[in-house]
């Protein structure tokens, strides 16, 4: 099989517009392994098998196994990036609020806007001879603000050479978790204050303690968009979950079994610890927010390979833009 004959070297990380795994897949297509015991593996996982590197489980290898040859050492940055990415994917609620994810290969990105207001969402009847109302789509005035998030790994090879990869993966996943939490905060900030194009969120204030009727009002105010996600800080989540309407048997069983909370009107409640008390955001996840990413998880592969993890950064670059301003509304209440 071809995977045993591929020459692995760090130059594979330099291929413009392609990830390390994509380069490997071109040299060793996964389609060639249909019907074999390696069906379901991608090209990177086959290379781990080739060099007999086990990255998980009670029989996982030590970190030093990657550095047994120059070729296996070139796999290490991809392993690090995948472990960080898995931590981001596992813990991040971002997929629950993102309508679309745009990946770019530059630091400048200008999204589009249609300028559609509430009246434009209800298409009026066009009489004979009348012009059909137009929706103008144009570039937004401001660039999407991209932020670089990451952590510096500082460790000697000697400090990690006897460390099991299984435990090291836990550390890398936690770094991914930290990045995901920061990106969630960035997304909420854009929903609230706008993306630089004079589109802050529309807010409605209620007096006194937060009540279920206030949430119903938020649901009604968001129409004709659908309220399918509610974002709330710790104080608001506590108040909402203690409402009598949230104590029905089905909601309780779902929360105890999965940790997910669905409101009585079907919207998913997401806890965002960074949100300040007294604020709740309701949104239509299919129309509110665009995530823009400049590449994927980036590792300093030269340092990870040549210096064997002396000092290296793991980072991501991402930003957020509003799609339809009216697809998210904020409710403020007295704390």
Coordinates of C-alpha atoms in Angstrom, one line a residue:
X1 CA 0.0 0.0 0.0
X2 CA 1.2 3.5 -0.9
X3 CA 1.1 5.0 2.6
X4 CA 4.3 3.2 3.6
X5 CA 6.3 4.7 0.7
X6 CA 5.5 8.4 1.1
X7 CA 8.4 10.7 2.1
X8 CA 7.1 12.9 4.9
X9 CA 8.9 16.2 5.4
X10 CA 8.1 19.6 7.0
X11 CA 7.9 21.3 3.6
X12 CA 4.4 19.8 3.3
X13 CA 3.2 22.5 5.7
X14 CA 4.3 25.2 3.3
X15 CA 2.0 24.2 0.4
X16 CA -0.1 27.4 -0.5
X17 CA -3.9 26.9 0.1
X18 CA -3.6 23.3 1.4
X19 CA -3.3 21.8 4.8
X20 CA -0.8 19.1 5.7
X21 CA -3.5 16.5 5.6
X22 CA -4.7 17.6 2.2
X23 CA -1.2 17.3 0.8
X24 CA -1.0 13.8 2.3
X25 CA -4.4 12.9 0.8
X26 CA -3.2 13.8 -2.7
X27 CA -0.3 11.5 -2.3
X28 CA -2.3 8.7 -0.7
X29 CA -6.0 9.0 -1.5
X30 CA -8.4 7.5 1.1
X31 CA -10.6 6.2 -1.7
X32 CA -7.9 3.6 -2.4
X33 CA -8.6 1.9 0.9
X34 CA -12.3 1.2 0.5
X35 CA -13.1 -2.3 1.6
X36 CA -9.8 -2.7 3.6
X37 CA -9.2 -2.7 7.3
X38 CA -8.0 1.0 7.0
X39 CA -11.3 2.2 5.5
X40 CA -12.4 5.2 7.5
X41 CA -8.9 6.4 8.2
X42 CA -7.6 9.6 6.6
X43 CA -4.0 9.9 5.2
X44 CA -2.7 11.3 8.5
X45 CA -4.1 8.5 10.5
X46 CA -2.5 6.0 8.1
X47 CA 0.9 7.6 8.7
X48 CA 0.4 7.2 12.5
X49 CA -0.2 3.5 11.8
X50 CA 2.8 3.3 9.6
X51 CA 5.1 4.6 12.3
X52 CA 3.2 2.7 15.0
X53 CA 2.3 5.8 17.0
X54 CA -0.7 5.4 19.3
X55 CA -2.0 8.8 20.5
X56 CA -4.9 7.7 22.7
X57 CA -5.9 5.0 25.1
X58 CA -4.2 3.2 27.9
X59 CA -1.5 1.9 25.6
X60 CA -0.7 5.3 24.1
X61 CA 2.9 6.0 23.3
X62 CA 5.2 8.6 24.8
X63 CA 5.8 12.0 23.1
X64 CA 9.3 10.9 22.2
X65 CA 7.8 8.3 19.8
X66 CA 7.1 11.0 17.3
X67 CA 10.8 11.9 17.2
X68 CA 12.2 8.5 16.6
X69 CA 12.7 9.4 12.9
X70 CA 12.8 12.7 10.9
X71 CA 9.7 11.6 9.0
X72 CA 7.6 10.8 12.0
X73 CA 8.7 14.1 13.6
X74 CA 7.1 15.9 10.7
X75 CA 3.8 14.4 11.8
X76 CA 3.9 16.1 15.2
X77 CA 2.6 19.6 14.3
X78 CA -0.5 18.0 12.7
X79 CA -1.1 15.9 15.8
X80 CA -0.9 19.1 17.9
X81 CA -3.3 21.0 15.6
X82 CA -5.8 18.1 15.6
X83 CA -5.8 17.8 19.4
X84 CA -6.4 21.5 19.8
X85 CA -9.1 21.5 17.1
X86 CA -10.9 18.6 18.9
X87 CA -10.9 20.6 22.1
X88 CA -12.5 23.6 20.2
X89 CA -15.1 21.4 18.5
X90 CA -16.0 19.5 21.6
X91 CA -16.7 22.4 23.9
X92 CA -17.6 25.3 21.6
X93 CA -21.3 26.3 21.2
X94 CA -20.3 28.4 18.2
X95 CA -21.9 26.0 15.6
X96 CA -25.2 26.6 17.4
X97 CA -25.2 30.3 16.6
X98 CA -23.3 30.6 13.3
X99 CA -25.3 30.7 10.1
X100 CA -22.3 30.3 7.9
X101 CA -18.5 29.8 8.2
X102 CA -16.3 31.6 5.6
X103 CA -12.6 30.6 5.3
X104 CA -10.2 33.1 3.7
X105 CA -6.5 33.1 2.9
X106 CA -5.8 36.8 3.8
X107 CA -6.3 39.2 6.7
X108 CA -8.7 41.5 4.9
X109 CA -12.4 40.5 4.4
X110 CA -15.4 42.5 3.6
X111 CA -18.8 40.8 4.0
X112 CA -21.9 41.6 2.1
X113 CA -25.1 43.3 3.3
X114 CA -28.5 43.4 1.8
X115 CA -29.9 46.3 3.9
X116 CA -33.2 44.4 4.3
X117 CA -35.5 45.8 7.0
X118 CA -38.6 44.3 8.6
X119 CA -40.8 45.7 5.7
X120 CA -38.6 44.0 3.1
X121 CA -39.3 40.6 4.7
X122 CA -43.0 40.8 3.8
X123 CA -43.2 40.8 0.1
X124 CA -46.1 42.9 -1.0
X125 CA -48.4 42.0 -3.9
X126 CA -47.1 43.5 -7.2
X127 CA -49.8 44.8 -9.5
X128 CA -49.6 44.6 -13.2
X129 CA -47.2 47.1 -14.7
X130 CA -45.6 47.8 -11.3
X131 CA -41.9 47.2 -10.8
X132 CA -41.0 44.3 -8.5
X133 CA -39.3 45.6 -5.3
X134 CA -35.5 45.2 -5.4
X135 CA -33.2 44.0 -2.7
X136 CA -29.8 45.6 -3.1
X137 CA -26.8 43.5 -2.1
X138 CA -23.5 45.3 -1.6
X139 CA -20.2 45.1 0.2
X140 CA -20.3 46.4 3.8
X141 CA -18.4 49.6 4.6
X142 CA -16.1 48.1 7.2
X143 CA -13.7 45.2 7.1
X144 CA -14.5 42.2 9.4
X145 CA -12.2 42.6 12.5
X146 CA -10.1 39.4 12.8
X147 CA -8.6 38.5 16.1
X148 CA -5.7 36.1 16.7
X149 CA -6.2 33.8 19.7
X150 CA -3.7 31.2 20.9
X151 CA -1.3 30.0 23.5
X152 CA 2.5 29.5 23.7
X153 CA 3.8 26.1 24.5
X154 CA 7.0 26.3 26.5
X155 CA 8.6 23.0 27.3
X156 CA 11.8 21.0 26.7
X157 CA 11.8 17.7 25.0
X158 CA 13.4 16.2 28.1
X159 CA 10.4 17.4 30.2
X160 CA 8.0 15.6 27.9
X161 CA 9.9 12.6 26.5
X162 CA 8.4 10.2 29.1
X163 CA 5.0 11.7 29.0
X164 CA 2.2 9.7 27.5
X165 CA 0.5 11.2 24.4
X166 CA -2.9 10.5 25.9
X167 CA -2.3 12.9 28.8
X168 CA -0.5 15.4 26.5
X169 CA -3.6 15.4 24.3
X170 CA -5.8 16.4 27.3
X171 CA -3.6 19.5 27.7
X172 CA -3.8 20.4 24.0
X173 CA -7.6 19.9 24.0
X174 CA -7.8 22.3 27.0
X175 CA -6.0 24.9 25.0
X176 CA -8.6 24.4 22.3
X177 CA -11.3 24.9 24.9
X178 CA -9.7 28.2 25.9
X179 CA -9.7 29.4 22.3
X180 CA -13.3 28.4 21.8
X181 CA -14.4 30.3 24.9
X182 CA -12.6 33.4 23.7
X183 CA -14.2 33.2 20.2
X184 CA -17.6 32.8 21.8
X185 CA -17.1 36.0 23.7
X186 CA -16.0 37.7 20.4
X187 CA -19.2 36.5 18.7
X188 CA -21.5 37.7 21.5
X189 CA -19.7 41.1 21.5
X190 CA -20.4 41.5 17.7
X191 CA -24.0 40.6 18.2
X192 CA -24.4 43.2 20.9
X193 CA -22.3 46.2 19.6
X194 CA -22.1 45.4 15.9
X195 CA -19.3 44.6 13.5
X196 CA -18.3 48.2 12.7
X197 CA -21.0 48.9 10.2
X198 CA -23.4 50.8 12.6
X199 CA -25.5 47.7 13.3
X200 CA -25.8 47.3 17.1
X201 CA -28.4 45.0 18.4
X202 CA -31.9 46.3 19.1
X203 CA -32.6 46.2 22.8
X204 CA -35.8 46.2 24.9
X205 CA -35.7 46.8 28.6
X206 CA -38.2 45.3 31.1
X207 CA -38.6 46.3 34.7
X208 CA -38.4 44.1 37.8
X209 CA -37.4 40.4 38.0
X210 CA -37.1 38.4 34.8
X211 CA -40.4 36.6 34.0
X212 CA -41.4 34.0 31.5
X213 CA -43.7 36.5 29.9
X214 CA -40.6 38.6 29.1
X215 CA -39.1 35.6 27.2
X216 CA -42.3 35.2 25.3
X217 CA -42.1 38.9 24.4
X218 CA -38.6 38.4 23.1
X219 CA -39.9 35.5 20.9
X220 CA -42.7 37.7 19.5
X221 CA -40.3 40.7 18.9
X222 CA -38.0 38.6 16.8
X223 CA -40.7 37.7 14.2
X224 CA -40.6 37.1 11.3
X225 CA -37.3 35.5 12.3
X226 CA -37.5 32.4 14.4
X227 CA -36.2 32.4 17.9
X228 CA -34.2 29.2 18.1
X229 CA -31.3 30.2 20.4
X230 CA -31.1 32.2 23.6
X231 CA -27.7 33.4 24.9
X232 CA -27.5 34.2 28.6
X233 CA -24.9 34.7 31.4
X234 CA -24.9 32.8 34.6
X235 CA -27.4 35.1 36.4
X236 CA -29.9 34.9 33.6
X237 CA -29.5 31.2 33.1
X238 CA -30.1 30.6 36.8
X239 CA -33.3 32.7 36.7
X240 CA -34.6 31.1 33.6
X241 CA -34.0 27.5 34.8
X242 CA -35.8 28.3 38.0
X243 CA -38.9 29.5 36.3
X244 CA -41.9 27.2 36.8
X245 CA -42.4 26.8 33.1
X246 CA -39.0 25.1 32.8
X247 CA -39.8 22.4 35.4
X248 CA -41.8 20.1 33.3
X249 CA -40.8 16.5 33.2
X250 CA -39.5 16.4 29.6
X251 CA -37.3 19.4 30.0
X252 CA -35.9 18.0 33.3
X253 CA -35.1 14.6 31.8
X254 CA -33.3 16.2 28.8
X255 CA -31.2 18.5 31.1
X256 CA -30.3 15.7 33.4
X257 CA -29.5 13.3 30.6
X258 CA -27.6 15.6 28.2
X259 CA -27.0 19.0 29.9
X260 CA -28.9 20.7 27.1
X261 CA -31.7 23.1 27.9
X262 CA -34.6 23.7 25.6
X263 CA -37.1 26.4 26.4
X264 CA -40.8 25.6 26.3
X265 CA -41.0 27.4 22.9
X266 CA -38.2 25.3 21.4
X267 CA -35.2 27.7 21.6
X268 CA -32.0 26.3 22.8
X269 CA -30.6 28.0 25.9
X270 CA -26.8 28.5 25.8
X271 CA -24.8 29.5 28.9
X272 CA -22.2 32.2 28.1
X273 CA -20.3 32.9 31.3
X274 CA -18.7 36.1 29.8
X275 CA -22.1 37.8 29.4
X276 CA -22.9 40.4 32.0
X277 CA -25.9 40.0 34.3
X278 CA -29.1 41.6 33.2
X279 CA -28.8 40.8 29.5
X280 CA -30.3 38.1 27.3
X281 CA -29.9 37.7 23.5
X282 CA -32.4 35.9 21.4
X283 CA -31.5 35.1 17.8
X284 CA -32.3 33.1 14.7
X285 CA -29.1 31.1 14.2
X286 CA -29.9 30.7 10.5
X287 CA -29.6 34.4 9.7
X288 CA -27.8 36.3 12.4
X289 CA -24.0 35.7 12.3
X290 CA -21.2 34.9 9.9
X291 CA -17.9 33.5 11.2
X292 CA -14.8 34.3 9.2
X293 CA -11.6 32.3 9.6
X294 CA -8.1 33.0 8.2
X295 CA -6.9 29.5 7.9
X296 CA -7.3 26.7 10.5
X297 CA -5.4 26.0 13.7
X298 CA -1.8 27.1 13.1
X299 CA 1.2 25.6 14.7
X300 CA 4.9 26.7 14.4
X301 CA 5.9 23.5 12.7
X302 CA 9.6 24.4 12.4
X303 CA 10.0 24.7 16.2
X304 CA 7.9 21.7 16.9
X305 CA 9.9 19.5 14.6
X306 CA 13.5 20.9 14.8
X307 CA 13.6 22.1 18.4
X308 CA 11.3 19.4 19.7
X309 CA 8.8 21.6 21.5
X310 CA 11.1 24.2 23.0
X311 CA 8.8 27.1 22.4
X312 CA 6.0 27.1 19.9
X313 CA 2.7 28.9 19.4
X314 CA -0.7 27.5 18.6
X315 CA -3.2 30.0 17.3
X316 CA -6.3 30.7 15.2
X317 CA -7.4 33.9 13.5
X318 CA -11.2 34.5 13.3
X319 CA -13.8 37.2 13.3
X320 CA -17.5 37.7 13.1
X321 CA -19.9 39.7 11.0
X322 CA -23.6 40.3 11.2
X323 CA -25.8 39.1 8.4
X324 CA -29.2 40.4 9.2
X325 CA -29.3 42.8 12.2
X326 CA -32.9 42.1 12.9
X327 CA -32.2 38.3 13.4
X328 CA -30.9 39.0 16.9
X329 CA -32.6 41.0 19.7
X330 CA -31.5 41.7 23.3
X331 CA -33.6 41.8 26.4
X332 CA -32.4 43.7 29.5
X333 CA -33.8 43.3 33.0
X334 CA -33.1 44.6 36.5
X335 CA -30.5 42.6 38.3

